[in-house]
PDB file of C-alpha atoms in Angstrom:
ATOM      1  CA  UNK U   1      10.341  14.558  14.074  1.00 42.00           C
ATOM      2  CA  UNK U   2      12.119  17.069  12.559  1.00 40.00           C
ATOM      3  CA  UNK U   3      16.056  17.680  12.340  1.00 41.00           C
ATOM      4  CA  UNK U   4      18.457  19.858  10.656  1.00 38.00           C
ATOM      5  CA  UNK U   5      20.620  18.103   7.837  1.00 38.00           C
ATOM      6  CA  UNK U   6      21.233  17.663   3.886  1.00 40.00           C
ATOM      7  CA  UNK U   7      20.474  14.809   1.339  1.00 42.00           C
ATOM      8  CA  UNK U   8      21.161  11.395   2.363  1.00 51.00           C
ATOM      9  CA  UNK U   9      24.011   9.978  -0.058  1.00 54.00           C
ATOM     10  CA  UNK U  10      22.028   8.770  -3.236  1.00 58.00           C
ATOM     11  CA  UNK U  11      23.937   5.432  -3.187  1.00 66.00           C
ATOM     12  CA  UNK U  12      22.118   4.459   0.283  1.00 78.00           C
ATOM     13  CA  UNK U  13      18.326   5.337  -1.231  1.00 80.00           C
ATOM     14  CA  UNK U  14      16.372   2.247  -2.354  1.00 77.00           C
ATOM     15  CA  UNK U  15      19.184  -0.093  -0.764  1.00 78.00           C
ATOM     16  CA  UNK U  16      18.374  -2.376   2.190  1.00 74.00           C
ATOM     17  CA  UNK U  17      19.624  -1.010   5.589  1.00 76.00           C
ATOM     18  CA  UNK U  18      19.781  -2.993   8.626  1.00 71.00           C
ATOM     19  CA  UNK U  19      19.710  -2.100  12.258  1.00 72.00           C
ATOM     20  CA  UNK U  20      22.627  -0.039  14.075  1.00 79.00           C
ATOM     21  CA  UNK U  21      23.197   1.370  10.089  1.00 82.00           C
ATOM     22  CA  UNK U  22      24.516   4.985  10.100  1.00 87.00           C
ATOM     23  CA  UNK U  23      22.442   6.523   6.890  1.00 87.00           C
ATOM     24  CA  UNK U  24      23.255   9.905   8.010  1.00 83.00           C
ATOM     25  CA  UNK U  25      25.878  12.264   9.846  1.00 79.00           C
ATOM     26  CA  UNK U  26      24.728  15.840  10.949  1.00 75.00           C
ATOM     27  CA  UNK U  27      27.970  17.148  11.492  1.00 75.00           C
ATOM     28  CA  UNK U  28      29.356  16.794   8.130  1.00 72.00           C
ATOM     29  CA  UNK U  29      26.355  18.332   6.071  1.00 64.00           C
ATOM     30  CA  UNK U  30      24.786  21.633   5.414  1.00 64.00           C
ATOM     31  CA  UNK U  31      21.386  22.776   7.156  1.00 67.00           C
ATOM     32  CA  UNK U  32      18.508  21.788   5.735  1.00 69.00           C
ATOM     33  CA  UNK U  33      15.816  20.894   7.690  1.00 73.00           C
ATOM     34  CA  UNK U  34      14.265  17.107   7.015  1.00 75.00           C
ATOM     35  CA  UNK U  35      11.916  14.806   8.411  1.00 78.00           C
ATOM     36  CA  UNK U  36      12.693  11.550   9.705  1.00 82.00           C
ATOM     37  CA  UNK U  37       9.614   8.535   9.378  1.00 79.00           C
ATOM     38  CA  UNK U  38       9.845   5.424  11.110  1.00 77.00           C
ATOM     39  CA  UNK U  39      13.138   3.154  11.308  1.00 80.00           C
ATOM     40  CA  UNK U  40      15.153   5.602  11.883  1.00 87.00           C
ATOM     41  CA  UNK U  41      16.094   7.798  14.882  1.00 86.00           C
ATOM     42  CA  UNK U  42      19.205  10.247  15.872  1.00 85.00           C
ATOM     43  CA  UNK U  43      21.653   9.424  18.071  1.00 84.00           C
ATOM     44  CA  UNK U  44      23.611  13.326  18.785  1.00 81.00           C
ATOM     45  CA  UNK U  45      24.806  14.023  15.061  1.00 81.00           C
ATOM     46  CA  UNK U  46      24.124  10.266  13.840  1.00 85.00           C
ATOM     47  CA  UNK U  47      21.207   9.233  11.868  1.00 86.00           C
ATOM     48  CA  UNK U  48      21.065   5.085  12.286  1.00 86.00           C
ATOM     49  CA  UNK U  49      18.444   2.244  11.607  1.00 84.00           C
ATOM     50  CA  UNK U  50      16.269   0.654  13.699  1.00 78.00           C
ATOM     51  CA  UNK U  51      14.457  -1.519  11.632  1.00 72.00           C
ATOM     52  CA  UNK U  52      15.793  -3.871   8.454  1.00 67.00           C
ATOM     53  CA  UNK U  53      14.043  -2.836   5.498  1.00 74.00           C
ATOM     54  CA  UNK U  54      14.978  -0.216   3.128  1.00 79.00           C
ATOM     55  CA  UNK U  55      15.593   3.367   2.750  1.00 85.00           C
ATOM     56  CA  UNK U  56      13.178   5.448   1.214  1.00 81.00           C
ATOM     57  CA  UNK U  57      13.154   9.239   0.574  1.00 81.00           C
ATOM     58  CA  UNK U  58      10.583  11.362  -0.995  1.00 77.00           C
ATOM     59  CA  UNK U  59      10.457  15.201  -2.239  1.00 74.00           C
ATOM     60  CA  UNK U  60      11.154  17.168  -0.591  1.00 72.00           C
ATOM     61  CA  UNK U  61      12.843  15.876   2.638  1.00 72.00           C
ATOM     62  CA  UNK U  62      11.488  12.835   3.924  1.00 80.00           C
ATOM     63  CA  UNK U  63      13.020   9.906   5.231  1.00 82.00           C
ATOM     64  CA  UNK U  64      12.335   6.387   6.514  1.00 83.00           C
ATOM     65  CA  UNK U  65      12.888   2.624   6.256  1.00 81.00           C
ATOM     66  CA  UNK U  66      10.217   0.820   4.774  1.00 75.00           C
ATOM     67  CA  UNK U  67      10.181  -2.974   5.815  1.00 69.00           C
ATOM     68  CA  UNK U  68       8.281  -5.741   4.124  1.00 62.00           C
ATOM     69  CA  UNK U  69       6.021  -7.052   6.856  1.00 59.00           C
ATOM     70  CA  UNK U  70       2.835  -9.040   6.206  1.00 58.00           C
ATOM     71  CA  UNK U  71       1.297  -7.242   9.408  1.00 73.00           C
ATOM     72  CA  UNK U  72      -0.669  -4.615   8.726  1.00 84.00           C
ATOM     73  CA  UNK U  73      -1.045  -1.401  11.083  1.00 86.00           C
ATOM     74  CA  UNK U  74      -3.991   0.947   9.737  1.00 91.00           C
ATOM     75  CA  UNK U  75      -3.384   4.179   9.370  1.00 90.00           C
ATOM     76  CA  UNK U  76      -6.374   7.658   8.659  1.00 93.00           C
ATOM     77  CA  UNK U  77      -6.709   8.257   5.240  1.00 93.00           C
ATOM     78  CA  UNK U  78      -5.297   4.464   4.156  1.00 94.00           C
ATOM     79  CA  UNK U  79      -6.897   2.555   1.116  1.00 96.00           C
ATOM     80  CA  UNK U  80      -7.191  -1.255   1.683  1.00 97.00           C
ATOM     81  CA  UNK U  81      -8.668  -4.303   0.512  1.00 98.00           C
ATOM     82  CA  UNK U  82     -10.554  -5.913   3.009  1.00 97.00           C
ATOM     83  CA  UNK U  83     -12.924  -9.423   3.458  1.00 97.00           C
ATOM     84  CA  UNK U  84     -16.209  -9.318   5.077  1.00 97.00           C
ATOM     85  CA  UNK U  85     -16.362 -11.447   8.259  1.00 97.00           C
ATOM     86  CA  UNK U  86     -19.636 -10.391  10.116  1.00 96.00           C
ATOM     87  CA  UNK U  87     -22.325  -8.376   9.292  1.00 95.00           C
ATOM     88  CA  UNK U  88     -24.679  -6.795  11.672  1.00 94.00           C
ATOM     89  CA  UNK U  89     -27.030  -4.718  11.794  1.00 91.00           C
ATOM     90  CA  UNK U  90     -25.187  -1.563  11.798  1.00 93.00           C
ATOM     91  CA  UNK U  91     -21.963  -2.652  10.477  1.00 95.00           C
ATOM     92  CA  UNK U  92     -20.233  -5.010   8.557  1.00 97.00           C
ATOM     93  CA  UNK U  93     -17.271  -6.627  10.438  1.00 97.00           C
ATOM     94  CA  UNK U  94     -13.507  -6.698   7.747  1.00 98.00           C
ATOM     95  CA  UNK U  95     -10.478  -8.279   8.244  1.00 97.00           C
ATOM     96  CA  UNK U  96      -7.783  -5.589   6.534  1.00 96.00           C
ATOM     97  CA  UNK U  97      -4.591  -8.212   8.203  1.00 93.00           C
ATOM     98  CA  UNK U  98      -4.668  -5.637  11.297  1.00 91.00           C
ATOM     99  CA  UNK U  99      -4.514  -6.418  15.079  1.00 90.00           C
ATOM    100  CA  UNK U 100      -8.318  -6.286  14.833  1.00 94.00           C
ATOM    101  CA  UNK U 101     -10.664  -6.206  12.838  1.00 96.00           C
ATOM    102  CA  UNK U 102     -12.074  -2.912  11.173  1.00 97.00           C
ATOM    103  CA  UNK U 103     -15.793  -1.719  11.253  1.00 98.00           C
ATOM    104  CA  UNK U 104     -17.218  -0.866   8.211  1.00 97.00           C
ATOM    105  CA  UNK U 105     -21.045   1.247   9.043  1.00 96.00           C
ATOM    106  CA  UNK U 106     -23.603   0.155   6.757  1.00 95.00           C
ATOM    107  CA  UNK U 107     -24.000   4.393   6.543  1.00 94.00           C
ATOM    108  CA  UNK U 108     -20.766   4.535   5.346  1.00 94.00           C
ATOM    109  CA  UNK U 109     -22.030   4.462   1.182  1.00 95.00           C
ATOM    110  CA  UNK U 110     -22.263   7.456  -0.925  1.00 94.00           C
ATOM    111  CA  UNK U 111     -25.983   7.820  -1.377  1.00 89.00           C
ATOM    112  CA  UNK U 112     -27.075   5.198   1.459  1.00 87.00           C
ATOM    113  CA  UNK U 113     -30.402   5.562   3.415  1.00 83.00           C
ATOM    114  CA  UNK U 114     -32.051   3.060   5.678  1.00 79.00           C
ATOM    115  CA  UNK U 115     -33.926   1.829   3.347  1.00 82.00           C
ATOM    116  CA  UNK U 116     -31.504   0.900   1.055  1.00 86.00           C
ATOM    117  CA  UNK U 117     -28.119  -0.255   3.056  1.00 89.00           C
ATOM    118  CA  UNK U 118     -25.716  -2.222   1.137  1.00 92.00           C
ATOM    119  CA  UNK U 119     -26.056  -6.298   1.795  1.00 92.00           C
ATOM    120  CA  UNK U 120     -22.787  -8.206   1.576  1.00 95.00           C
ATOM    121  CA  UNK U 121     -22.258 -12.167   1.831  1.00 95.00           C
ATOM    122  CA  UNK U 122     -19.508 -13.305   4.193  1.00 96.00           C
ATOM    123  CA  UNK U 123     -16.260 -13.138   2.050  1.00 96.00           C
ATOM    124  CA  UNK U 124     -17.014 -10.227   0.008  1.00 97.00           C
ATOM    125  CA  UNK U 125     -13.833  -8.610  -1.371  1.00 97.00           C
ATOM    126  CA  UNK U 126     -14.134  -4.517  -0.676  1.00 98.00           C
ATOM    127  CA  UNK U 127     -11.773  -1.587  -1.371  1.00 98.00           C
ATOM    128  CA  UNK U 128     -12.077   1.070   1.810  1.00 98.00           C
ATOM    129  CA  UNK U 129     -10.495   3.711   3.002  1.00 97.00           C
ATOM    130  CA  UNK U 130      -9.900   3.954   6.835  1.00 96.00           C
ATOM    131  CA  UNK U 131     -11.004   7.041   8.412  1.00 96.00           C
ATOM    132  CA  UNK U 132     -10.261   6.201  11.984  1.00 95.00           C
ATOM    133  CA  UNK U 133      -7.612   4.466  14.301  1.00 93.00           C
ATOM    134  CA  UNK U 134      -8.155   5.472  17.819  1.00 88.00           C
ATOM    135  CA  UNK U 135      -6.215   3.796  20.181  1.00 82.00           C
ATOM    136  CA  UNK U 136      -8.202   0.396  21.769  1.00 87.00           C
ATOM    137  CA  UNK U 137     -10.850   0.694  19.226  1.00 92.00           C
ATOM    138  CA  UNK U 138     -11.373  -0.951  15.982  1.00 95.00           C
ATOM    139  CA  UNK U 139     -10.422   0.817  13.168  1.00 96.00           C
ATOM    140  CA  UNK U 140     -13.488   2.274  11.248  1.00 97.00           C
ATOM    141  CA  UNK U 141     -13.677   2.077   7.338  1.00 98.00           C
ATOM    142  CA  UNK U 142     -15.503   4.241   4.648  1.00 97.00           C
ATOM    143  CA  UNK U 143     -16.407   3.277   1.222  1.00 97.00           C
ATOM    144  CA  UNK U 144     -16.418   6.831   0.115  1.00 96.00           C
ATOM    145  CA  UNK U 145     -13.899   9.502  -0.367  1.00 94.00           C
ATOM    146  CA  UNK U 146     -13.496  12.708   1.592  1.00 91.00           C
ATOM    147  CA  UNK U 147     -16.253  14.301  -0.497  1.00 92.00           C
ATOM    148  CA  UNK U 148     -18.814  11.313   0.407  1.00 91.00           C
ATOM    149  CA  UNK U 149     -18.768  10.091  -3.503  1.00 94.00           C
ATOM    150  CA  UNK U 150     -17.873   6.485  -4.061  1.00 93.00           C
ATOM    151  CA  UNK U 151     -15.133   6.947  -6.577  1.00 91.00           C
ATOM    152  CA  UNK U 152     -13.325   3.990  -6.285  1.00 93.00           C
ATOM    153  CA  UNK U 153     -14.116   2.378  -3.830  1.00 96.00           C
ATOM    154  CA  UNK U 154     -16.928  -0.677  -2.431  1.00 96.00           C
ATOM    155  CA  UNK U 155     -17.476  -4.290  -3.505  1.00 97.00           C
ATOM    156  CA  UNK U 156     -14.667  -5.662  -5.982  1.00 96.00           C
ATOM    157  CA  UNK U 157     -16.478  -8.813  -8.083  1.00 92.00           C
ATOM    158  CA  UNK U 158     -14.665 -10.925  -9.961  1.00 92.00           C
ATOM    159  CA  UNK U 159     -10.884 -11.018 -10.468  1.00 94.00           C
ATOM    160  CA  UNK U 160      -8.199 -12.533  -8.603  1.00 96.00           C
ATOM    161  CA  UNK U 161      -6.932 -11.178  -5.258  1.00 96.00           C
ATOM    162  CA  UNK U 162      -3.161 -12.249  -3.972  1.00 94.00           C
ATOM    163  CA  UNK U 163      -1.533 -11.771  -0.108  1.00 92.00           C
ATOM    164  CA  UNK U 164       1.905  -9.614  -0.688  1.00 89.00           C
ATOM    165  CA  UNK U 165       3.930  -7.699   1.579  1.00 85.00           C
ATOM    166  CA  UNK U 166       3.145  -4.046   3.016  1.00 86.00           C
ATOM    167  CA  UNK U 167       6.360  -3.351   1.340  1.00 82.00           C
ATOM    168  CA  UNK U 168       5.194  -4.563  -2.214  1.00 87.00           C
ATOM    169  CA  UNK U 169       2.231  -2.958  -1.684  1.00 90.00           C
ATOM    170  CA  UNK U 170       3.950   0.573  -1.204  1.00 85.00           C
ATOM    171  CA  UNK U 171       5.992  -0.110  -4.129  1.00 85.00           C
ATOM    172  CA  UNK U 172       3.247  -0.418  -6.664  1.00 91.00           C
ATOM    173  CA  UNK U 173       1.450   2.700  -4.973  1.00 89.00           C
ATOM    174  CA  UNK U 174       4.502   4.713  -5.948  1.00 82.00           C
ATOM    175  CA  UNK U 175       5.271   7.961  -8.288  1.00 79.00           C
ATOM    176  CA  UNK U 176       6.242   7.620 -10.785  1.00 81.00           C
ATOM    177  CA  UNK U 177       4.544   4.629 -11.876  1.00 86.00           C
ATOM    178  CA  UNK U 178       6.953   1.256 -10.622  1.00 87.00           C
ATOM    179  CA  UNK U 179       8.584  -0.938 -14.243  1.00 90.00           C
ATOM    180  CA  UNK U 180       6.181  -3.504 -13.135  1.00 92.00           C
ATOM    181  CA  UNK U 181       3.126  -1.943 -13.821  1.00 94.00           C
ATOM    182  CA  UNK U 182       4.058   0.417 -16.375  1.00 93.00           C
ATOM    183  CA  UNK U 183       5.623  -2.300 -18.575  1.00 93.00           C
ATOM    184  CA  UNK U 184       2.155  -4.049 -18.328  1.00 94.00           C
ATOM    185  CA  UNK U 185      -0.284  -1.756 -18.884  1.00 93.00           C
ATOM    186  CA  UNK U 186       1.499  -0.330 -21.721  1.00 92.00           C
ATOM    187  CA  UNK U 187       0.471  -3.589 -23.451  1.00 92.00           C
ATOM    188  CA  UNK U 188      -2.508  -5.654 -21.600  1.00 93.00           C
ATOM    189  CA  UNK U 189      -5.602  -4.556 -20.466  1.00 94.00           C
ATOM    190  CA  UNK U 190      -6.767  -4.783 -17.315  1.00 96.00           C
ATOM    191  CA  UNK U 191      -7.604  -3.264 -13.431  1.00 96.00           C
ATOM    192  CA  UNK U 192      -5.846  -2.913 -10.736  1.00 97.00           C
ATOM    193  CA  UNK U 193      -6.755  -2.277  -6.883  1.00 97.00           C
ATOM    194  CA  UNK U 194      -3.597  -1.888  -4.623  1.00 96.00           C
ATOM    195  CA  UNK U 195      -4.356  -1.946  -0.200  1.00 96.00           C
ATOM    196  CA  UNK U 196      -1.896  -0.822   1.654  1.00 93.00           C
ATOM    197  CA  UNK U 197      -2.228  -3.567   3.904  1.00 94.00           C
ATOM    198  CA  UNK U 198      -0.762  -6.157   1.380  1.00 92.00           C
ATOM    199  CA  UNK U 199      -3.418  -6.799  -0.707  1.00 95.00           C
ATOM    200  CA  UNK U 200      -3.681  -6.731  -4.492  1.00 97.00           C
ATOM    201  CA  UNK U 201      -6.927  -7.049  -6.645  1.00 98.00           C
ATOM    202  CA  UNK U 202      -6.135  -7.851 -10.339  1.00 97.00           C
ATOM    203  CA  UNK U 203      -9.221  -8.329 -13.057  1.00 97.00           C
ATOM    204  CA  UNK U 204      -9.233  -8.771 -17.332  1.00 96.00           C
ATOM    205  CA  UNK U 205     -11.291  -9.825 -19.537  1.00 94.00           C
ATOM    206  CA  UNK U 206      -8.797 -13.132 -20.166  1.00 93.00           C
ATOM    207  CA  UNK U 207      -7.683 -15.471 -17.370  1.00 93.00           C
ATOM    208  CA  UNK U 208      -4.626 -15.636 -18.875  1.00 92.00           C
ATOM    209  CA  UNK U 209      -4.033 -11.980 -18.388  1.00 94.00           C
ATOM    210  CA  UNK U 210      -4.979 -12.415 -14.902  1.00 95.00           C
ATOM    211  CA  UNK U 211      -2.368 -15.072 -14.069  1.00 93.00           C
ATOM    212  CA  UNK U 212       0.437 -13.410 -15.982  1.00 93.00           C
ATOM    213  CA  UNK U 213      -0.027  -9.930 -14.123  1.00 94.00           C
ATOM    214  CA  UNK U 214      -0.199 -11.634 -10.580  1.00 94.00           C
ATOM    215  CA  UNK U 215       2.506 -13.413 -11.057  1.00 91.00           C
ATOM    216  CA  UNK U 216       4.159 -10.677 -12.261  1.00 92.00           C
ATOM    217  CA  UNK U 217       3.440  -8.614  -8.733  1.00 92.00           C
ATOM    218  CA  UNK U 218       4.794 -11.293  -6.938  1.00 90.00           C
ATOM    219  CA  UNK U 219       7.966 -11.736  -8.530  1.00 86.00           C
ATOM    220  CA  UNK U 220       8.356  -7.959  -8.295  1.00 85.00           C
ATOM    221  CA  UNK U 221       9.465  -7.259  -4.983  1.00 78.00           C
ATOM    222  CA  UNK U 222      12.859  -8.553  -4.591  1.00 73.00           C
ATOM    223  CA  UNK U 223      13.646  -7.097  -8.266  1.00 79.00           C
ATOM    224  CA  UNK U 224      15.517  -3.260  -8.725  1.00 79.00           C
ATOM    225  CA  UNK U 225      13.391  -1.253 -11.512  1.00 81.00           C
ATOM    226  CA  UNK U 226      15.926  -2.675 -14.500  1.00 85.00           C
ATOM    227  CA  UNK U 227      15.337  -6.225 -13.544  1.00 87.00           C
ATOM    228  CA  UNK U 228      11.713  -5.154 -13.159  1.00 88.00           C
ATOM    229  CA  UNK U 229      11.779  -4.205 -17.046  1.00 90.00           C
ATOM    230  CA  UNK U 230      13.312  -7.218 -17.937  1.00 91.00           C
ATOM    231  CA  UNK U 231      10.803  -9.488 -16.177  1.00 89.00           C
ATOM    232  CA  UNK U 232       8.017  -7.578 -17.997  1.00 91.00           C
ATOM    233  CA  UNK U 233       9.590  -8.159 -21.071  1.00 90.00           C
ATOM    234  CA  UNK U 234      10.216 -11.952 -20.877  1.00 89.00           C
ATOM    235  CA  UNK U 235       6.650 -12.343 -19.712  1.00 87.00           C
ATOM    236  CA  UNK U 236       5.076 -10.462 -22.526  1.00 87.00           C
ATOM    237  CA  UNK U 237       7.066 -11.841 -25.031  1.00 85.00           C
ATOM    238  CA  UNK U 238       5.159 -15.194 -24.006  1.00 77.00           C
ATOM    239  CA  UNK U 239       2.120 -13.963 -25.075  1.00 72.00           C
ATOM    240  CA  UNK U 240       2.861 -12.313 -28.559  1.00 62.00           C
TER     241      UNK U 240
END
């Protein structure tokens, strides 16, 4: 959806917006042509919220209100962290916190042939990307990347995997790089696997480093970037 407008006020970005909000009025800005994402819709020259959550822009004209919600609606091109529930003969059966569960082909494997599909026990952490989401079907995964390499993504072993928010999720995904997770790395070692759908994979060679970077995540959301910075700080001064 596309409308004509300028910059939102820079006071309302990043804040939390409820609905009936007015984010936006046409008639007292310049032309520029933006895009509005979901939460928000125009009412004649008005620009309100329709969703609680908060406002998000991103270069160069994109706007929408991102809500925290533990549900999970798959979308193409998505990375997420999903359990193995079933496996079958031709597919392995994921729960990614959707309506449904996804369908993950055993073909879907950089380098798989029938002779050598991949064999996963019930519970098996994976990183996938989604690669379809027709309407009354189950979404269909890929453990490859557009290419058909594996990059990143298949079986994650080991480590320590917590449930956060859609929202949360988003947030560490960002550019630049969120306090959280900058403020970490810059001092402890260790991997990371963000899904969109609200799921966070965290591994290091310590335990220790394990529990303090979860813990962390999850303390993360409710937190602006400066109170972010300060939380990393505290918790790494307990490890010096």
């Amino acid at each position: 959806m596309e409308e004509k407008t300028s910059t939102t006020p820079k006071s309302l970005i990043n804040q939390t917006v409820v609905p009936g909000d007015v984010v936006l009025d046409l008639s007292k800005m310049a032309e520029l042509t933006i895009k509005l994402g979901s939460g928000l819709r125009q009412d004649g020259d008005v620009i309100s919220v329709t969703k609680a959550g908060k406002l998000r822009f991103t270069k160069p004209n994109k706007y929408w209100v991102e809500g925290s919600h533990k549900r999970y609606v798959p979308c193409v091109e998505d990375h997420v962290l999903g359990i193995v529930v079933e496996c079958r003969a031709d597919n392995f059966l994921v729960d990614i916190k959707g309506p449904t569960l996804a369908v993950l082909p055993v073909m879907a494997f950089e380098g798989v042939i029938r002779r050598n599909i991949p064999r996963f026990e019930i519970g098996t952490l994976l990183y996938a990307r989604v690669v379809k989401t027709n309407a009354g079907m189950n979404p269909e995964l890929s453990c490859t990347d557009a290419n058909g390499k594996a990059a990143e993504f298949g079986p994650l072993k080991e480590g320590y995997m917590i449930e956060t928010s859609t929202g949360l999720s988003r947030m560490l995904l960002s550019t630049p790089t969120c306090p959280i997770l900058e403020g970490l790395g810059k001092k402890l070692s260790f991997e990371i696997a963000v899904g969109l759908n609200g799921r966070v994979w965290v591994n290091a060679e310590s335990p220790s480093t394990v529990i303090l970077v979860s813990n962390a995540i999850m303390k993360s959301e409710s937190l602006s970037a400066a109170q972010q910075k300060i939380t990393v700080d505290k918790l790494l001064q307990r490890v010096q």
